[in-house]
XYZ file of C-alpha atoms in Angstrom:
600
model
C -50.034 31.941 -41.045
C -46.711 33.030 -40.411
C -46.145 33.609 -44.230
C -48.747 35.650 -44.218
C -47.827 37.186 -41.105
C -44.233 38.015 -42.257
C -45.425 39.699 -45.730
C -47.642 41.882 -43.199
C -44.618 43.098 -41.188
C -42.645 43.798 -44.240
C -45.701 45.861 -45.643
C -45.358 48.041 -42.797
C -41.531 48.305 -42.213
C -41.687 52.284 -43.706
C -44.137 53.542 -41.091
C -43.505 56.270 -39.266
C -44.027 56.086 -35.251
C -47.483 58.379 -36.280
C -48.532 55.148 -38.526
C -47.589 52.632 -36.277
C -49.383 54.832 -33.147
C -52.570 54.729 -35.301
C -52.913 51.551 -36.010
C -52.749 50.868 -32.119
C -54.885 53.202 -31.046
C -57.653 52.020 -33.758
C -56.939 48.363 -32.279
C -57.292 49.680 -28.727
C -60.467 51.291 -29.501
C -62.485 48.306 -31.327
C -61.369 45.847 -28.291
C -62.618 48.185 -25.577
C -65.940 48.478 -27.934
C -66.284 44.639 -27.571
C -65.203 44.015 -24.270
C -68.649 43.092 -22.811
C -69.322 40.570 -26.369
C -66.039 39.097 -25.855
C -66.071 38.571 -22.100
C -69.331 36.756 -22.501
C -68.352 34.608 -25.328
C -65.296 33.688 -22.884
C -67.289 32.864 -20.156
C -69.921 30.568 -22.293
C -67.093 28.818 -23.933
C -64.480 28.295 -21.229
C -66.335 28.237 -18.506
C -63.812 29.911 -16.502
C -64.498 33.240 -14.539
C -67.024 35.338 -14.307
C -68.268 37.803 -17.466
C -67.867 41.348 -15.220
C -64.733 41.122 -14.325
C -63.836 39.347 -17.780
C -65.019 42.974 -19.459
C -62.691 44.655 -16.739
C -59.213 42.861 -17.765
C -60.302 43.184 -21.529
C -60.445 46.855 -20.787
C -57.542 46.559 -18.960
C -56.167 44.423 -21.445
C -56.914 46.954 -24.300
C -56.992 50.773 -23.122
C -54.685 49.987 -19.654
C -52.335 48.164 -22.171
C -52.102 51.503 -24.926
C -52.104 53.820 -22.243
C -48.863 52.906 -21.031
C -47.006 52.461 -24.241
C -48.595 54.981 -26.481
C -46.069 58.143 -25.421
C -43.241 55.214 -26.091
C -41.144 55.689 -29.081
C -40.611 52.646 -30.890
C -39.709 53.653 -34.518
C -36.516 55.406 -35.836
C -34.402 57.002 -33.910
C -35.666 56.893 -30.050
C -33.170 58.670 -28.357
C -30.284 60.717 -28.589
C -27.496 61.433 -25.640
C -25.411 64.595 -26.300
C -23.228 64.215 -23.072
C -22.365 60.547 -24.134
C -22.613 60.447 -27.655
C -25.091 57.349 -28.439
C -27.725 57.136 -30.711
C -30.105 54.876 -29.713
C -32.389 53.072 -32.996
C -35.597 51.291 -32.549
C -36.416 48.222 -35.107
C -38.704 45.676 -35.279
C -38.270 42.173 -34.640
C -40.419 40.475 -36.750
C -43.116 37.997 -36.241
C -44.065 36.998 -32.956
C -46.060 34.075 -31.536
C -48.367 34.257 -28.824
C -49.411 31.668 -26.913
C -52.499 32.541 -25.172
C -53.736 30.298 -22.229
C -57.306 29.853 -21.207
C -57.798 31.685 -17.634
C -57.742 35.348 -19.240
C -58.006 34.037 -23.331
C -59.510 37.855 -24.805
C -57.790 40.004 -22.738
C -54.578 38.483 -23.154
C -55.189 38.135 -26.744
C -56.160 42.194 -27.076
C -52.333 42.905 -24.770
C -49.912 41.132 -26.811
C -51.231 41.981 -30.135
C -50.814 45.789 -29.199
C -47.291 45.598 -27.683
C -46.136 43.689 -30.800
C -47.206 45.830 -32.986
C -46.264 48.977 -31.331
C -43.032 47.504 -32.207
C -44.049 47.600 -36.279
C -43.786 43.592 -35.498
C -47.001 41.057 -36.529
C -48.332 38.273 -34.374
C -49.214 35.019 -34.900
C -51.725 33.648 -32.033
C -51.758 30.376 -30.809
C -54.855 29.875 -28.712
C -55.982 27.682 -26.297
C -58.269 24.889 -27.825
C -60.973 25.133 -25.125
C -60.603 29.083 -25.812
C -60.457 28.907 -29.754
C -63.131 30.704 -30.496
C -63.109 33.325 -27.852
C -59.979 34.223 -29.201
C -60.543 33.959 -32.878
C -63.311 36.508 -32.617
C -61.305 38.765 -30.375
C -58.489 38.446 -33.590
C -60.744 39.492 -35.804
C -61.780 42.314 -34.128
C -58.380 43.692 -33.864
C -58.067 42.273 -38.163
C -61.243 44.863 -38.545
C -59.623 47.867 -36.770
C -56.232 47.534 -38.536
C -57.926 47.304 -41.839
C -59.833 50.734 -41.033
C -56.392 52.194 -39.854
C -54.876 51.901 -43.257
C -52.467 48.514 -42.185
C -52.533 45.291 -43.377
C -55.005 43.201 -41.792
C -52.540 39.986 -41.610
C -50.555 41.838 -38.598
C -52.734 39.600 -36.001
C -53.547 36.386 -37.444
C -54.567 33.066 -35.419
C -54.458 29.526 -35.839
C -57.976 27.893 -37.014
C -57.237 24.408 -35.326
C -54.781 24.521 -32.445
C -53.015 21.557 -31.294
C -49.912 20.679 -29.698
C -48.304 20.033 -32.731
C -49.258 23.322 -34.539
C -47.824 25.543 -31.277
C -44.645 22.882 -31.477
C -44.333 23.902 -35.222
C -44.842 27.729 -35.045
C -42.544 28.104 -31.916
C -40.309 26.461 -34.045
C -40.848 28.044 -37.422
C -37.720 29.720 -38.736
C -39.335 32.903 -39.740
C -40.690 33.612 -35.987
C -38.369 36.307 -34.843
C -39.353 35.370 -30.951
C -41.949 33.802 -28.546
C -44.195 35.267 -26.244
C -45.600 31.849 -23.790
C -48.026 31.967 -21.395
C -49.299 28.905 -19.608
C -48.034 25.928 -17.696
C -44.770 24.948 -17.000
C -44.412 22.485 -19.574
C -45.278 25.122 -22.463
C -42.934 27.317 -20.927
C -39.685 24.909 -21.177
C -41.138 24.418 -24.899
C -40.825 27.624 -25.851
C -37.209 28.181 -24.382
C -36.713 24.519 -25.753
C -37.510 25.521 -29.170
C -34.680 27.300 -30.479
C -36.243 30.865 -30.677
C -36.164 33.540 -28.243
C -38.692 33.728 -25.942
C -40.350 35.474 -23.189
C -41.422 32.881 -20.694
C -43.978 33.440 -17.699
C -43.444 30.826 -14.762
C -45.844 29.583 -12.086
C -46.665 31.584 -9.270
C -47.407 29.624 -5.850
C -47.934 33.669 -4.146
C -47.727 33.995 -0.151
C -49.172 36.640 1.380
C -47.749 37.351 4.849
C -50.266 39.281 7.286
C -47.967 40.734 10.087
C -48.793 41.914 13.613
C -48.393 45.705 12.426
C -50.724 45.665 9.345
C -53.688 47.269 9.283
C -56.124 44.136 9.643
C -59.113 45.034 7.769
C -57.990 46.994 4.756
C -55.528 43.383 4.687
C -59.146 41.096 4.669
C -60.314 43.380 2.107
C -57.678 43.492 0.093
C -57.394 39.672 -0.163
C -61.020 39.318 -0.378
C -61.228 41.626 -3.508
C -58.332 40.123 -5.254
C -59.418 36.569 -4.592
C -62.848 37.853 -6.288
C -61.619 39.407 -9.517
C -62.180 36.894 -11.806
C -62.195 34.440 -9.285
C -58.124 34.430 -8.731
C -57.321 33.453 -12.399
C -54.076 35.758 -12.503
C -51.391 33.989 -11.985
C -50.437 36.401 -9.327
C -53.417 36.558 -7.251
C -52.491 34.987 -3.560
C -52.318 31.199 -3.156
C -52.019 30.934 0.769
C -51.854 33.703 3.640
C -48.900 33.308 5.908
C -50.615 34.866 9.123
C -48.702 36.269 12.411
C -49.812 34.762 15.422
C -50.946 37.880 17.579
C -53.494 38.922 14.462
C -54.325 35.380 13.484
C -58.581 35.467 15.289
C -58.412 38.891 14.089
C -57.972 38.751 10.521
C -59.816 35.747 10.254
C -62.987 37.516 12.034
C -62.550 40.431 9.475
C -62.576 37.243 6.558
C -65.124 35.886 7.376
C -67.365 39.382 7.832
C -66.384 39.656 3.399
C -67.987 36.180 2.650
C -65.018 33.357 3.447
C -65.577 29.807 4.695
C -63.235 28.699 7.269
C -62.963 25.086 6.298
C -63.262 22.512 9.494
C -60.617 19.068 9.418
C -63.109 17.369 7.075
C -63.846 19.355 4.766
C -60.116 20.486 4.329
C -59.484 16.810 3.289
C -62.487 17.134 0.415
C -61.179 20.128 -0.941
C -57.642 18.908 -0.931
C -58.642 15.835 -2.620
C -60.429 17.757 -5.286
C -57.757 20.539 -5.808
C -54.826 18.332 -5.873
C -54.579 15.728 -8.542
C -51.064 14.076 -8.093
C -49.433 16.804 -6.748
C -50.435 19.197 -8.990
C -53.798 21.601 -9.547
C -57.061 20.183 -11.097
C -57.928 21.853 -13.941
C -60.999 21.308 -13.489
C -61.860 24.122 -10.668
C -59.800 27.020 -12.206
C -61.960 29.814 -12.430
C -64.828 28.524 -10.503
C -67.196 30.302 -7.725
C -66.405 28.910 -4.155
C -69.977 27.278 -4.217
C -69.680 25.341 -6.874
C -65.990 24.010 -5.477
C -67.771 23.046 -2.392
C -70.154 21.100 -4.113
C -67.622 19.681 -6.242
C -65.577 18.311 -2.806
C -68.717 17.305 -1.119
C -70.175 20.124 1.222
C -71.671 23.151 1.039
C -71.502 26.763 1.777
C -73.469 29.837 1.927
C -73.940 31.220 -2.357
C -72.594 34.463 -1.260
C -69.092 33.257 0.029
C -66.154 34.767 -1.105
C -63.466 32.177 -0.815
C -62.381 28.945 0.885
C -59.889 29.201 3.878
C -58.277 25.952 4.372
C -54.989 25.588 7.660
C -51.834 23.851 6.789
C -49.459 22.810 8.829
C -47.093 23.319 6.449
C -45.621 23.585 2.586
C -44.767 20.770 0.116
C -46.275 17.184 -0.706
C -47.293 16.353 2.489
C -49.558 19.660 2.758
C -51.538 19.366 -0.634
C -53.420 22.843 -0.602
C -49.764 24.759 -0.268
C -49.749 24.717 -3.997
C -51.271 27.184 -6.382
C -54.740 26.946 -7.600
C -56.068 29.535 -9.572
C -59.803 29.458 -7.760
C -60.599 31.226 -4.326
C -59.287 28.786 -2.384
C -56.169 29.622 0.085
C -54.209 27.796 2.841
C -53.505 29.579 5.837
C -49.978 28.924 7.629
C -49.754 30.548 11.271
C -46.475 31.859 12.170
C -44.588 33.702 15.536
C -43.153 36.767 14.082
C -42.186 38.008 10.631
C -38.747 35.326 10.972
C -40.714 32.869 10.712
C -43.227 34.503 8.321
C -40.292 35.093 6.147
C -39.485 31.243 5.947
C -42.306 29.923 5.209
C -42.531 32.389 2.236
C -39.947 31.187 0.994
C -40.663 27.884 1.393
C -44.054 29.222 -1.084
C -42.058 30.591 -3.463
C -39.241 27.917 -3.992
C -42.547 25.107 -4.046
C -43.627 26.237 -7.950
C -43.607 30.060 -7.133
C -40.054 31.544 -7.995
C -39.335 34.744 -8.769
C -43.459 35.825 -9.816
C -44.575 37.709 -6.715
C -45.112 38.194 -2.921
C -47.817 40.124 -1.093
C -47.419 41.365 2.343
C -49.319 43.683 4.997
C -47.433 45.129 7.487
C -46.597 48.957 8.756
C -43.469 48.150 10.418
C -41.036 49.407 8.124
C -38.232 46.823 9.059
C -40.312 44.263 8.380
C -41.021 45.375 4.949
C -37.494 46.095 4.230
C -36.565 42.769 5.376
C -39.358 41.449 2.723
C -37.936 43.461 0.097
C -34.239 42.148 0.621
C -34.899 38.540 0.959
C -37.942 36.824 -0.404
C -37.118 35.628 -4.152
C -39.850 37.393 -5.812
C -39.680 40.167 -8.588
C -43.112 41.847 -7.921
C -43.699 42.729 -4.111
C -47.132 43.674 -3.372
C -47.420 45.886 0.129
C -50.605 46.666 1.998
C -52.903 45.756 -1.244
C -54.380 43.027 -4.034
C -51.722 40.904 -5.146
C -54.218 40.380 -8.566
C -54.732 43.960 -9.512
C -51.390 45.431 -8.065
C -48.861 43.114 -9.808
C -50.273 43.386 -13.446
C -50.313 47.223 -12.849
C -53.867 47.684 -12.287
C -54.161 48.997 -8.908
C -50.072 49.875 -8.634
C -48.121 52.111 -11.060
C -46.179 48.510 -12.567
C -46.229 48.413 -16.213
C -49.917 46.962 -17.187
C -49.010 43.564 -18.527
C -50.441 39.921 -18.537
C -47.312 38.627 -19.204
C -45.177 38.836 -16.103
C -41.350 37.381 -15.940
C -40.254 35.571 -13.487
C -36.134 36.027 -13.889
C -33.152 33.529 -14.142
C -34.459 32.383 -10.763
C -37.208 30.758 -12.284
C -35.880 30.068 -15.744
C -36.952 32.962 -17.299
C -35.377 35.607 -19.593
C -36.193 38.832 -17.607
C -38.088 39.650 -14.034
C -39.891 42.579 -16.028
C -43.550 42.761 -16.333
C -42.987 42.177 -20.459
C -44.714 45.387 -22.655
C -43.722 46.696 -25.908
C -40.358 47.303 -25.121
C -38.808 43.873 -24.572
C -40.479 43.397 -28.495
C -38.495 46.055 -30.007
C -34.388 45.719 -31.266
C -32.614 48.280 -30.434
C -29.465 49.609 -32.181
C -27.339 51.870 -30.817
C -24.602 53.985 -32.967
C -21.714 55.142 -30.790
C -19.179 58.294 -31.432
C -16.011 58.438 -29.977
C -15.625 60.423 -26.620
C -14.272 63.750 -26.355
C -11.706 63.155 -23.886
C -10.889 60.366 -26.226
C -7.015 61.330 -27.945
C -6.029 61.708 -24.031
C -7.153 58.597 -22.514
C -5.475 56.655 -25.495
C -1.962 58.604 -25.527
C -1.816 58.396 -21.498
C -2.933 54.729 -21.603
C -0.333 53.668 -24.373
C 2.284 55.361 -22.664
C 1.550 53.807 -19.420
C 1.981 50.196 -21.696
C 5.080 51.377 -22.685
C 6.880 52.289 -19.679
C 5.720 48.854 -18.341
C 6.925 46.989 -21.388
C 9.816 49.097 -21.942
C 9.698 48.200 -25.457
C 9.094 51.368 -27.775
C 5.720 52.736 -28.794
C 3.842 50.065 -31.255
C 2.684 50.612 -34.427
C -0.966 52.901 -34.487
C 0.180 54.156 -30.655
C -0.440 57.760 -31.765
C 2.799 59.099 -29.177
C 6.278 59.794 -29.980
C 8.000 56.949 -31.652
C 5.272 55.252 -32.916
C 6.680 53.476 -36.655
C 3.560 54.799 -38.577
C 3.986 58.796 -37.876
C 7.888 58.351 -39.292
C 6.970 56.312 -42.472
C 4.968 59.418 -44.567
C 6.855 62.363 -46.152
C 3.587 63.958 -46.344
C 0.002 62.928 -44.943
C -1.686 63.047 -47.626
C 0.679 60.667 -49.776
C 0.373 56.762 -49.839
C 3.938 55.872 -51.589
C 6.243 58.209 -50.958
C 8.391 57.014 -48.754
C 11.435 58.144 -46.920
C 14.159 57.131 -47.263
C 13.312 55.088 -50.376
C 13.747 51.436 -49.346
C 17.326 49.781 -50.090
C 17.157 45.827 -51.873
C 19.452 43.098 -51.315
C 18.594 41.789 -54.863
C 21.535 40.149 -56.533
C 20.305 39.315 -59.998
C 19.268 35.929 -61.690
C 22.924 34.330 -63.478
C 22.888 34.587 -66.707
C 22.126 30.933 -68.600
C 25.161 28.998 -69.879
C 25.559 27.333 -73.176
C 25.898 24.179 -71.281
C 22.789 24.687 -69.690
C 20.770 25.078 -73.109
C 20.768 28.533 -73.416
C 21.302 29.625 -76.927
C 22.389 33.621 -75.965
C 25.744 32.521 -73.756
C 26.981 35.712 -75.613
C 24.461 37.906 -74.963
C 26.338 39.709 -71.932
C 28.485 41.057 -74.093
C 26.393 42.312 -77.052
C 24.197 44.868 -75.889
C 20.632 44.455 -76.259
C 18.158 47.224 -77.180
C 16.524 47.995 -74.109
C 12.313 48.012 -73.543
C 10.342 51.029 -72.889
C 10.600 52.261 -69.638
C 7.246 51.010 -67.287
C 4.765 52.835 -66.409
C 3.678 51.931 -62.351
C 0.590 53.662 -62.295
C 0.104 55.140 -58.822
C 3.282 53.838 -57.624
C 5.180 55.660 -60.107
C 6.017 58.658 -57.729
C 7.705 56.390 -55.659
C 9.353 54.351 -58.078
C 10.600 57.310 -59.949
C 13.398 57.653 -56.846
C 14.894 54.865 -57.348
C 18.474 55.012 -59.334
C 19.973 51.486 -60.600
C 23.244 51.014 -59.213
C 26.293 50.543 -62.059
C 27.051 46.530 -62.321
C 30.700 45.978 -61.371
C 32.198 43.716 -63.991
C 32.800 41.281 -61.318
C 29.954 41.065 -58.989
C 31.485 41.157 -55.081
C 30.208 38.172 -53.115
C 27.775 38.774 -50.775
C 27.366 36.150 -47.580
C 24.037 35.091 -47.235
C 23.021 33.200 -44.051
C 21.413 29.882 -44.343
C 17.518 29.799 -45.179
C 15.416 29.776 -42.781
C 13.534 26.385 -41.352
C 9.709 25.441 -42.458
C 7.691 27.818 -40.671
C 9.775 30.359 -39.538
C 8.285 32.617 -41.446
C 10.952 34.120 -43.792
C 13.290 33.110 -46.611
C 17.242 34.389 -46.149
C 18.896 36.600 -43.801
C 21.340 39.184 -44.300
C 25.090 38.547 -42.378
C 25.078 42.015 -40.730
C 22.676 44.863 -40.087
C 19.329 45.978 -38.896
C 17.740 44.031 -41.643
C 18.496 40.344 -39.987
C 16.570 37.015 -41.016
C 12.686 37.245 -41.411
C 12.532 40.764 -39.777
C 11.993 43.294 -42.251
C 11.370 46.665 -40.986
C 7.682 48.618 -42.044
C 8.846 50.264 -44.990
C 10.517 46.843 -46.121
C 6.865 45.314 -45.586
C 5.011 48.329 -47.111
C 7.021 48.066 -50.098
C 7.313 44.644 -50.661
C 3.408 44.309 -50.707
C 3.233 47.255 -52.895
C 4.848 44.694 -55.728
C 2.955 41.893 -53.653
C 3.849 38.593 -56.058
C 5.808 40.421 -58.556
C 8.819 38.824 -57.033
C 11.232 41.448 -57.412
C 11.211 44.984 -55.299
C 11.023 47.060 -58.512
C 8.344 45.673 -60.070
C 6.777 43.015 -62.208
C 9.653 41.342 -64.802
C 7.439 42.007 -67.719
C 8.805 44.600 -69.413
C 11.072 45.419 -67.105
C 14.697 47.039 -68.596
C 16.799 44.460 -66.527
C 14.862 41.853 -67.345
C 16.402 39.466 -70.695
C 13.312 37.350 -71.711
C 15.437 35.074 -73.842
C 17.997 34.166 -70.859
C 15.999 34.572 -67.715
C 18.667 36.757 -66.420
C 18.134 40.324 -64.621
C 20.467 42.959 -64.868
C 19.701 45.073 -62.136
């Protein structure tokens, strides 16, 4: 599949953003055609939810999803700042694997096969196993419409047979480019576990404080409806309402007028028996209708209730319905004042809840601000449905099903994840107009602290490199032309083996002149200095030690030890290995072949 997946993303990698748009836009179409099919088939197979609001997230899912990326430019060049001079270059990643859970299996499906490929990326989808099929037919709906568009069909391709093992081996396939995980905890560490990149989506355990100020029943509705939409499968619907004292008979009166239960001692105990298995949510009620929960604990309730309202006295192990449960079922916490309100919040949050998102009701604008500040959540909720507002339905967020949950949590980003976080972006840069200035007054700043002379590639006065060139536009010639401390090989003597003792003082016919290519401008300077009959004896200072850096050193001069100056070094590695500053021996007109020895 990821084969297969890859040769799909390479097939498209010269579309145009017009291409890529249209094969979205087909894809958006066909899912919001087959919403109602595919929210049934979810139902039937799962279990979970209920089929109306299942068509409204695939709708979501699809059209919500491609209106809020479809303007987005996520091909070539993207954007362009004049003032600053950047260049900003959208590519695609690659091939992305989705992990798609089974609370919200078609709609989730539909939104991260359009963000990936809005991104010219493919996906590979990793469903559920209880949700298989759900999701293979929602695949192959999206296969269909990307066919029709003109792409390759492979772009959205899903396992046959999930298992553990198969998600293990495509998170950690080499040719996945990054992960996209949504589920439990344990999936989650997986996927960062893997050695991919990936975009992670924690628990979220989501208080909902209800202060003295709010408007009390537009708060009961507005936990009512988001408790009923899809009976509190998102991830960010509320988990327990954090009530202020002087409200508390209030809110609960306007609760219970929308359908809730108020659960007595007893029946508190059932429920917390059946939602809590080992400190951590049965499966087995996610997605379920209140009356069907209460038959599952042992008592009944009225078929038209909403949700189950359960009191704790508190959050943690010893309080067993302060986790989260992704059913209408909610704790209630009563608290004096938003202080306290604001602790136990937190307490939510840190128990399996940080960094997803907080819902509060209040008009008292400190309040809120103090929410804002301090609760450890990266999608606040005021005065609405924590469901629909924090996956951008009801609130201008970005529409996503995917929602980080920041370092706090573990997580890559706090950023409701869209097509953006699936694109690479390159950025070309070109230096800054005020950019000769801030370099000479920077370097000379250096230099009056250092005291030490401009450096080499400084730019300002003295710098070595604006004194070597005669001319700009010449490499070699230099001035003046470089002076050499070469002495000359001795001549071989007869007692040494050398059969031309004499040869000093017979002239030999001397060799062609060389040619030096490019360097011959600057060679062409040089003049050979007449050889006294007796060559004057020259002190040379000791060689240097192993490591220095440098062979011998001159007795006087600038030109002591190891330190040659730049056009010493820029000569010398113009004739780098020859061995001698004018050149290579071979040929050379100082050079006798027979004795070894070098006149110049």
């Amino acid at each position: 599949m990821v084969a297969r997946a890859k040769a799909a993303c390479e097939a498209i990698h010269g579309f145009d953003q017009a291409r890529t748009d249209a094969l979205c836009a087909a894809m958006a179409k066909a899912a919001a055609s087959a919403a109602l099919d595919l929210a049934r088939l979810a139902v039937e197979e799962t279990g979970i939810g209920k089929v109306h609001y299942k068509v409204l997230k695939n709708l979501f899912g699809a059209e919500g999803t491609w209106n809020s990326i479809k303007d987005e430019k996520t091909v070539g060049i993207v954007s362009r700042d004049e003032k600053s001079g950047v260049v900003e270059i959208a590519t695609a990643s690659g091939v992305v694997a989705g992990i798609v859970p089974t609370t919200n299996p078609t709609s989730t499906t539909i939104f991260k096969a359009l963000i990936a490929i809005k991104g010219r990326n493919s996906i590979v989808i990793s469903p559920h196993p209880r949700a298989r099929r759900c999701i293979g037919e929602t695949v192959e709906v999206l296969r269909r419409a990307i066919e029709r568009a003109g792409g390759p069909p492979d772009l959205v391709v899903c396992l046959s047979n999930p298992t553990i093992e198969s998600t293990g081996a495509l998170m950690k396939h080499r040719d996945v480019a990054i992960i996209l995980a949504t589920g439990g905890t344990g999936l989650v560490n997986a996927a960062y576990s893997s050695g991919r990149p990936a975009y992670g989506v924690g628990p979220g355990n989501v208080p909902c404080y209800i202060d003295r100020s709010a408007d009390i029943p537009w708060a009961a509705q507005s936990i009512v409806t988001s408790q009923s939409f899809d009976n509190a499968t998102l991830c960010c619907s509320e988990q327990g309402l954090v009530i202020d004292k002087p409200i508390a008979k209030q809110l609960l009166d306007e609760l219970v007028k929308r359908g809730a239960h108020l659960c007595d001692e007893q029946e508190t105990a059932q429920l917390a028996k059946l939602c809590n298995v080992r400190g951590h949510m049965n499966a087995d009620v996610v997605g379920l209708d209140p009356v069907r929960i209460a038959e599952m604990a042992g008592f009944h309730v009225p078929r038209d209730t909403s949700l189950l309202l359960a009191w704790q006295g508190g959050v943690g192990r010893d309080f067993p319905l302060s986790i989260e449960i992704l059913a209408p079922v909610l704790s209630l916490h009563l608290v004096d004042g938003w202080t306290e309100g604001c602790q136990v919040s937190i307490q939510m949050l840190r128990s399996d809840g940080l960094g997803h998102t907080l819902g509060i009701h209040a008009r008292d604008q400190r309040v809120l601000e103090a929410f804002f500040v301090e609760k450890p959540a990266n999608r606040i909720i005021v005065n609405g449905p924590c469901s629909q507002g924090a996956v951008g339905y009801s609130t201008l967020l970005v529409p996503s099903f995917s929602l980080g949950c920041g370092p706090q949590a573990g997580n890559i980003t706090s950023d409701n994840i869209s097509a953006r976080h699936l694109v690479n972006i390159k950025r070309a840069a070109f230096p800054r107009r005020d950019w000769a200035q801030i370099e000479a007054r920077d370097h000379q700043r250096v230099v009056e602290l250092t005291r030490e002379g401009a450096p080499r590639g400084s730019g300002i006065s003295g710098d070595p490199a604006l004194t070597l060139r005669t001319s700009p536009a010449s490499s070699s010639a230099f001035t003046p032309a470089p002076s050499s401390n070469w002495q000359g090989n001795p001549a071989l003597s007869e007692k040494s083996g050398g059969s031309h003792a004499a040869s000093s003082a017979t002239p030999r016919p001397k060799a062609p002149p060389m040619s030096f290519g490019a360097n011959a401008p600057a060679l062409a300077s040089y003049t050979v200095p007449a050889r006294a009959a007796t060559p004057p004896v020259v002190p040379v200072a000791p060689a240097a030690p192993p490591g220095s850096g440098g062979g011998s050193a001159r007795k006087s001069g600038p030109y002591v030890g190891a330190a040659f100056d730049a056009r010493e070094i820029r000569e010398l590695m113009t004739h780098a290995g020859a061995g001698c500053p004018l050149g290579s021996c071979k040929g050379c007109p100082h050079h006798e072949v027979t004795t070894g020895s070098c006149s110049a």
